[in-house]
Tab-separated table of C-alpha atoms in Angstrom:
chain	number	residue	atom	x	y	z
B	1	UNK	CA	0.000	0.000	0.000
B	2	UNK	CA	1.515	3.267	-0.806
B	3	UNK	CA	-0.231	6.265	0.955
B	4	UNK	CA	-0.101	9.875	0.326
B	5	UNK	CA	-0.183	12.763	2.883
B	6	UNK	CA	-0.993	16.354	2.345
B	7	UNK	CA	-0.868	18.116	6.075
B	8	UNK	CA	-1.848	21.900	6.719
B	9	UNK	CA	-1.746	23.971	9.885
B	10	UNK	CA	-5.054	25.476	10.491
B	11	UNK	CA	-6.756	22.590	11.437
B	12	UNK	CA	-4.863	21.257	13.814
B	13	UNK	CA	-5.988	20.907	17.527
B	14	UNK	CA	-5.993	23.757	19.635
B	15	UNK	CA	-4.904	26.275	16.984
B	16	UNK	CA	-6.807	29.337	17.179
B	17	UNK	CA	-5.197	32.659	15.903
B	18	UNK	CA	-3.198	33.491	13.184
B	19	UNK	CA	0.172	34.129	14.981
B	20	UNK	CA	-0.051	30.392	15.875
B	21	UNK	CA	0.582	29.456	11.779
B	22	UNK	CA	2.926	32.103	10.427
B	23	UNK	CA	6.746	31.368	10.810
B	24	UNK	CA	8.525	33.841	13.086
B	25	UNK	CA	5.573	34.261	15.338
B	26	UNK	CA	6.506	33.463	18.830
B	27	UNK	CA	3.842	30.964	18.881
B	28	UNK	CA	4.189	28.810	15.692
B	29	UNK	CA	6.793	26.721	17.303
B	30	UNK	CA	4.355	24.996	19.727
B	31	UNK	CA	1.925	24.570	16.801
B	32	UNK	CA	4.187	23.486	14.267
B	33	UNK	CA	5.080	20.820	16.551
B	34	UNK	CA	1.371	20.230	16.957
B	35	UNK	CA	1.174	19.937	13.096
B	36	UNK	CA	3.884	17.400	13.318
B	37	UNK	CA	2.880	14.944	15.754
B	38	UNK	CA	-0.759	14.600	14.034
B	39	UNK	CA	0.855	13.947	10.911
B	40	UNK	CA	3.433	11.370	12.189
B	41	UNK	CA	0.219	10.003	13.865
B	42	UNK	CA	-1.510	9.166	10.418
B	43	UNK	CA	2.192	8.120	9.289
B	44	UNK	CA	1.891	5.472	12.396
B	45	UNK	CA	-1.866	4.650	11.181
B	46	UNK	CA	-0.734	3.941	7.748
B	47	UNK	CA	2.259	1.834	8.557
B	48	UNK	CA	-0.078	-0.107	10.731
B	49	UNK	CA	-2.685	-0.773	8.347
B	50	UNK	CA	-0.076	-2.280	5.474
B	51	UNK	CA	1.253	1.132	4.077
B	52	UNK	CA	4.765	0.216	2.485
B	53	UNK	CA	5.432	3.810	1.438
B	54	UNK	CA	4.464	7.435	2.473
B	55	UNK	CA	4.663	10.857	0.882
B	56	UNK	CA	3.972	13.380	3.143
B	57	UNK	CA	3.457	16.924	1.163
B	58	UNK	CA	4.200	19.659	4.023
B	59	UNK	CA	1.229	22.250	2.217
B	60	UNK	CA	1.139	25.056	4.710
B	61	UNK	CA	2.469	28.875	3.696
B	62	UNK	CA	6.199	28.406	2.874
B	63	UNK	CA	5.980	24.513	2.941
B	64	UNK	CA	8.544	24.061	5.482
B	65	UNK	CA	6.589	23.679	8.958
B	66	UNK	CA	6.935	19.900	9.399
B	67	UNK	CA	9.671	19.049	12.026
B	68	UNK	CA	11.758	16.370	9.794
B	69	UNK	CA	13.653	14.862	13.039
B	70	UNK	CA	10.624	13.637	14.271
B	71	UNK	CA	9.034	11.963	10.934
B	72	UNK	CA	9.549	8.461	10.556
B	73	UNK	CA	12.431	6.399	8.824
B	74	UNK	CA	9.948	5.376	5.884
B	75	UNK	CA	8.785	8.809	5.226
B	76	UNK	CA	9.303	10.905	1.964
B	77	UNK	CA	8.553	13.932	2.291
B	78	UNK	CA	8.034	16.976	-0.363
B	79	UNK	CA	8.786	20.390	1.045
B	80	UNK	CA	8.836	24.153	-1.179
B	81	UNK	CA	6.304	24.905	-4.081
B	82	UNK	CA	6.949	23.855	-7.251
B	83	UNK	CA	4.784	25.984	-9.068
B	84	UNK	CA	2.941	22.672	-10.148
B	85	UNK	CA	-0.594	23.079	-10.287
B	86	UNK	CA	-1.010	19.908	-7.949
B	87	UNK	CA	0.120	22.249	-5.384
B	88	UNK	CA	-0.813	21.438	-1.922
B	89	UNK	CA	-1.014	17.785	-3.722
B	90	UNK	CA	2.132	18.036	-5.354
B	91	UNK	CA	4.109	14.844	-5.472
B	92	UNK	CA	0.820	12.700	-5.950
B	93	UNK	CA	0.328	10.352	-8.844
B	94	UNK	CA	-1.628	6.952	-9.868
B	95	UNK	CA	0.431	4.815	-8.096
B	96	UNK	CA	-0.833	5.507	-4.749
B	97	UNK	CA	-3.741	3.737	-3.137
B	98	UNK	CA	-5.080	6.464	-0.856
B	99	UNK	CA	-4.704	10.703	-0.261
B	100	UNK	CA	-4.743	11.605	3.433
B	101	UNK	CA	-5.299	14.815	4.803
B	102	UNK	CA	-4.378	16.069	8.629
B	103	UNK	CA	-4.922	19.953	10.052
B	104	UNK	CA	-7.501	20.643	7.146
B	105	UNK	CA	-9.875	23.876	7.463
B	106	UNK	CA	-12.892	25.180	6.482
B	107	UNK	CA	-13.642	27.401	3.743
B	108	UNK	CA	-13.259	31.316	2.999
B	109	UNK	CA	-16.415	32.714	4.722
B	110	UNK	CA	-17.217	30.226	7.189
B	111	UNK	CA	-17.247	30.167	10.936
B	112	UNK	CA	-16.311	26.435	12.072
B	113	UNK	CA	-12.613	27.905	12.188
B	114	UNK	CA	-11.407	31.522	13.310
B	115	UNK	CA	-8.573	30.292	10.185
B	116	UNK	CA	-11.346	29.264	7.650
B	117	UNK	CA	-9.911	30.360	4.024
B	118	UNK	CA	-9.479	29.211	0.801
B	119	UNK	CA	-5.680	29.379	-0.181
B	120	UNK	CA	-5.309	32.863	-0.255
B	121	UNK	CA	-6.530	35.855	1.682
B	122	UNK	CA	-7.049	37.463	-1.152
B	123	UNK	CA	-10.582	35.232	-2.560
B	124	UNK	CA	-13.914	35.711	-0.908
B	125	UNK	CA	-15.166	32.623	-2.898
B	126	UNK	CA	-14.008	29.732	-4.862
B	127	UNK	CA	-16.852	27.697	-6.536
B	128	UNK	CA	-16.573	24.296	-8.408
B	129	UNK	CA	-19.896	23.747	-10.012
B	130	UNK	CA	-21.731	25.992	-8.803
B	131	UNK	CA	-20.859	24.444	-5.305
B	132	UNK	CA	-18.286	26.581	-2.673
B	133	UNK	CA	-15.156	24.788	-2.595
B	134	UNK	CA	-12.347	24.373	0.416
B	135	UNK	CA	-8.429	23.379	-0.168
B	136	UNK	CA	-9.845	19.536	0.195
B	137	UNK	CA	-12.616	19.812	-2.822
B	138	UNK	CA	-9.987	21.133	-4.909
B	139	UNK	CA	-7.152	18.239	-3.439
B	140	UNK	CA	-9.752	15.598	-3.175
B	141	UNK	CA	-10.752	16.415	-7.117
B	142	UNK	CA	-7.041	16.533	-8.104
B	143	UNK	CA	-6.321	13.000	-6.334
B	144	UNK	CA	-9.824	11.509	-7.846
B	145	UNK	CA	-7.895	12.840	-11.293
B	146	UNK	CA	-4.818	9.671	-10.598
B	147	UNK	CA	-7.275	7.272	-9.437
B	148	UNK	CA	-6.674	7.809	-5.945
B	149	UNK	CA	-9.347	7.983	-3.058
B	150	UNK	CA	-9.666	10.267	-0.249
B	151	UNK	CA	-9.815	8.223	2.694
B	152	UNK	CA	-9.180	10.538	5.917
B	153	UNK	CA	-9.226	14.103	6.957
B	154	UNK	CA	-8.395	15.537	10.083
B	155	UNK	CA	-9.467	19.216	10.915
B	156	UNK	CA	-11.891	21.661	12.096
B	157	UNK	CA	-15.977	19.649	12.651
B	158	UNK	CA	-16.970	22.359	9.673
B	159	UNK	CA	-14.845	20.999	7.448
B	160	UNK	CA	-15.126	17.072	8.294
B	161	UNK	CA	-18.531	18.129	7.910
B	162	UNK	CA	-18.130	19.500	4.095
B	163	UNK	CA	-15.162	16.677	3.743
B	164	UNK	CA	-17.910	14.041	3.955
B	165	UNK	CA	-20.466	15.713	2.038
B	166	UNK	CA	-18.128	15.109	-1.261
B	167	UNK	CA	-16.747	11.513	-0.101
B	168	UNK	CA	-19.657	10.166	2.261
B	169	UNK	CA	-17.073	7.014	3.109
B	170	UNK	CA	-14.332	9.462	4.059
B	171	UNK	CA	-12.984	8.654	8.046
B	172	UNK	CA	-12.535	12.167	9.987
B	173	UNK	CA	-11.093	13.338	13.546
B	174	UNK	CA	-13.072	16.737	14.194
B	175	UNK	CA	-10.260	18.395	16.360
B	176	UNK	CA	-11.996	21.541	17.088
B	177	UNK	CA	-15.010	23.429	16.448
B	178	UNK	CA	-14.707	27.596	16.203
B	179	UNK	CA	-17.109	29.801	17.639
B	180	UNK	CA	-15.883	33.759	16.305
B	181	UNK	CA	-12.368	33.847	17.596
B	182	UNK	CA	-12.573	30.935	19.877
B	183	UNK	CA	-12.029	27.578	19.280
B	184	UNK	CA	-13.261	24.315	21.820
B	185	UNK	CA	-10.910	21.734	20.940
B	186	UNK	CA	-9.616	18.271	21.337
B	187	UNK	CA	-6.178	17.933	23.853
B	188	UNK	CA	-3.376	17.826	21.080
B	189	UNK	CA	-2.375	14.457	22.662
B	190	UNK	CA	-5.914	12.666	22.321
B	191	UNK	CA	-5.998	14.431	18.705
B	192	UNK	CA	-2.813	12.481	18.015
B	193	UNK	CA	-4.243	9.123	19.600
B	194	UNK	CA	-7.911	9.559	17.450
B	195	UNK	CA	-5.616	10.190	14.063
B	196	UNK	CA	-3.748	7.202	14.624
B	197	UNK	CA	-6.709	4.947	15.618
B	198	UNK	CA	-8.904	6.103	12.773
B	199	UNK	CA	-6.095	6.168	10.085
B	200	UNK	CA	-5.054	2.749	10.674
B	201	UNK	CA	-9.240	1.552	10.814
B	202	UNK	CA	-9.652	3.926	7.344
B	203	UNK	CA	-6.631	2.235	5.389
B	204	UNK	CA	-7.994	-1.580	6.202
B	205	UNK	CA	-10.815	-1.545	4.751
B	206	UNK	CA	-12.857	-1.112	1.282
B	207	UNK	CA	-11.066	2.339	-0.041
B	208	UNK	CA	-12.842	2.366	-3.751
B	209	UNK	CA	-15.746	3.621	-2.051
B	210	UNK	CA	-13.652	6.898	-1.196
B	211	UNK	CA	-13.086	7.881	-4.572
B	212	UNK	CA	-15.304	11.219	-6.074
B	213	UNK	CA	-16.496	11.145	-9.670
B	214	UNK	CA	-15.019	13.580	-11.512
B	215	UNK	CA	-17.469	15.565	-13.608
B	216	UNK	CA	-17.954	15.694	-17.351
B	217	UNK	CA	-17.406	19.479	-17.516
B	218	UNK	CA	-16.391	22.058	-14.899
B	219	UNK	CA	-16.883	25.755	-14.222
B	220	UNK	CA	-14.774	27.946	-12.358
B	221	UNK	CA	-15.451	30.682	-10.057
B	222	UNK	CA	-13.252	32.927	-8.388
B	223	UNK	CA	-14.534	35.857	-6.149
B	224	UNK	CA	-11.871	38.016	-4.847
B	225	UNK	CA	-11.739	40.583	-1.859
B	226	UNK	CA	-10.363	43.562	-4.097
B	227	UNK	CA	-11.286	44.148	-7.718
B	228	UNK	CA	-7.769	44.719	-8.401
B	229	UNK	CA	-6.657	40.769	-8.201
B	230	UNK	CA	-9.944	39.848	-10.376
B	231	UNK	CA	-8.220	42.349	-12.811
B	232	UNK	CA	-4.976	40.983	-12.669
B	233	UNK	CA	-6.089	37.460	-13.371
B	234	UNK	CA	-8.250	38.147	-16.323
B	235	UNK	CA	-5.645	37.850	-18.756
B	236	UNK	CA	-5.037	34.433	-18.318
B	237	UNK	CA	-6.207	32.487	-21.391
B	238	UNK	CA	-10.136	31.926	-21.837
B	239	UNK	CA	-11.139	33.730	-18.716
B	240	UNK	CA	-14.385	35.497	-18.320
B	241	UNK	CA	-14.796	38.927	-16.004
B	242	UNK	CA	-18.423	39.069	-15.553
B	243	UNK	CA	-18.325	41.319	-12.568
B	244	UNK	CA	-15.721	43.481	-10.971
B	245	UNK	CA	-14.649	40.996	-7.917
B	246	UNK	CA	-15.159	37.833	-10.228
B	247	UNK	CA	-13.556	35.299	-12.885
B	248	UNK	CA	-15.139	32.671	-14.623
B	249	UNK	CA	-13.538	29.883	-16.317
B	250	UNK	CA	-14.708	26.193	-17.839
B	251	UNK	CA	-12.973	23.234	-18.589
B	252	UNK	CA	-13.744	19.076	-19.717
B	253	UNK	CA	-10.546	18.506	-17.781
B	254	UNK	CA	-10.253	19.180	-13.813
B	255	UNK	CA	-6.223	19.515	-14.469
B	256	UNK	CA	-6.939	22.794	-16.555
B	257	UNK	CA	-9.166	23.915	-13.515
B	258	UNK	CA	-6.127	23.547	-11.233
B	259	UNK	CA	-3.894	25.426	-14.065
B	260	UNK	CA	-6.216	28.355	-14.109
B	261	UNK	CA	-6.285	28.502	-10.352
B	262	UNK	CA	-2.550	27.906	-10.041
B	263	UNK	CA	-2.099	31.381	-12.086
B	264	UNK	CA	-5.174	33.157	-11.084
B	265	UNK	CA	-4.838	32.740	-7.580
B	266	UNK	CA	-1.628	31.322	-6.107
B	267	UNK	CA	0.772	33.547	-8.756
């Protein structure tokens, strides 16, 4: 079994404010340990249930959080952005068996998680369909796109929550729950123990039943804070600016989806 591993920040347990995820606060060394040990936790979970190999993509902000002395001797991991548009998936491909994701957060606009946004501070909006996507609908699509299901998340309730309304059979650990600026959350030790338990149960069984079909066709849209990044994106090729704070874009193929939004957005 060869299992792949895309871990944030914002979801993990007890995180609350933004000084807690951005490197050089004071406080993103407790939580980037915090980060750590629930990702070496679904390392444990996979190695338990069979896995022979793990990639681990570190896919918060600079992409070098995880603490690499404490991951395991059979981990790979993938630090730095490409530029790919895989992204926060980069390193993925159709020989894995199953996608993982630990310290996962809601969606731009939501209020399960004081952190809740969609890669960027700088979009309102993101909708797939016609639906309002997180980081996971748009990581869960691109693994679905190599065959790959979506077994586990671990993150906020709200976005376990949206996490199974994509992949009903998807296994999640709810670590917190936000209420404004506050946050009631699992001990960072029992989130580690419920990662590990429900990793290891989410690996051994059926996993075909955790893969998404991919549409036929897609649409794209982008709503963005300022008018001034809608602008800026709306020469990329076969983009639509219906409104001032909006792009539109279509596509048969979900990998063009992820180009557009890899140059759009994340540029």
């Amino acid at each position: 079994m060869k299992v792949f591993i895309s871990a944030d920040i914002e979801g993990t347990a007890g995180i609350t404010n933004w000084d807690e995820a951005r490197k050089g606060n004071p406080d993103y060394a407790e939580f980037r340990e915090y980060m750590t040990e629930e990702l070496v936790a679904a390392c444990e979970g996979a190695k338990a249930a069979g896995a022979t190999e793990v990639v681990v993509k570190d896919a918060h902000s600079t992409a070098r959080n995880l603490i690499l002395s404490k991951l395991p001797a059979y981990v790979r991991v993938v630090r730095g952005w490409s530029g790919h548009p895989d992204a926060m998936m980069f390193g993925i491909d159709d020989s894995f068996d199953a996608a993982l994701y630990t310290g996962y957060h809601n969606k731009a606009g939501t209020d399960t998680n004081p952190l809740a946004h969609t890669l960027t501070g700088t979009v309102s909006r993101m909708l797939i369909n016609g639906e309002v996507a997180s980081e996971y609908t748009l990581n869960a699509h691109c693994a679905a796109r190599y065959g790959v299901p979506s077994v586990f998340l671990s993150g906020d309730a709200g976005m376990c929550g949206e996490a199974k309304a994509l992949v009903p059979e998807i296994a999640t650990v709810a670590t917190s729950e936000g209420f404004g600026p506050a946050t009631s959350s699992l001990s960072p030790q029992a989130a580690v123990k419920a990662i590990r338990e429900t990793v290891e149960a989410a690996l051994s069984r059926d996993l075909s039943k955790c893969l998404p079909k991919l549409a036929k066709k897609f649409e794209l849209i982008v709503e963005y804070t300022t008018p001034i990044e809608a602008y800026r994106g709306s020469w990329y090729p076969g983009i639509q600016h219906p409104a001032p704070r909006t792009l539109r874009f279509e596509a048969d193929d979900f990998f063009e989806i992820q180009r557009a939004i890899r140059f759009i957005v994340l540029s």
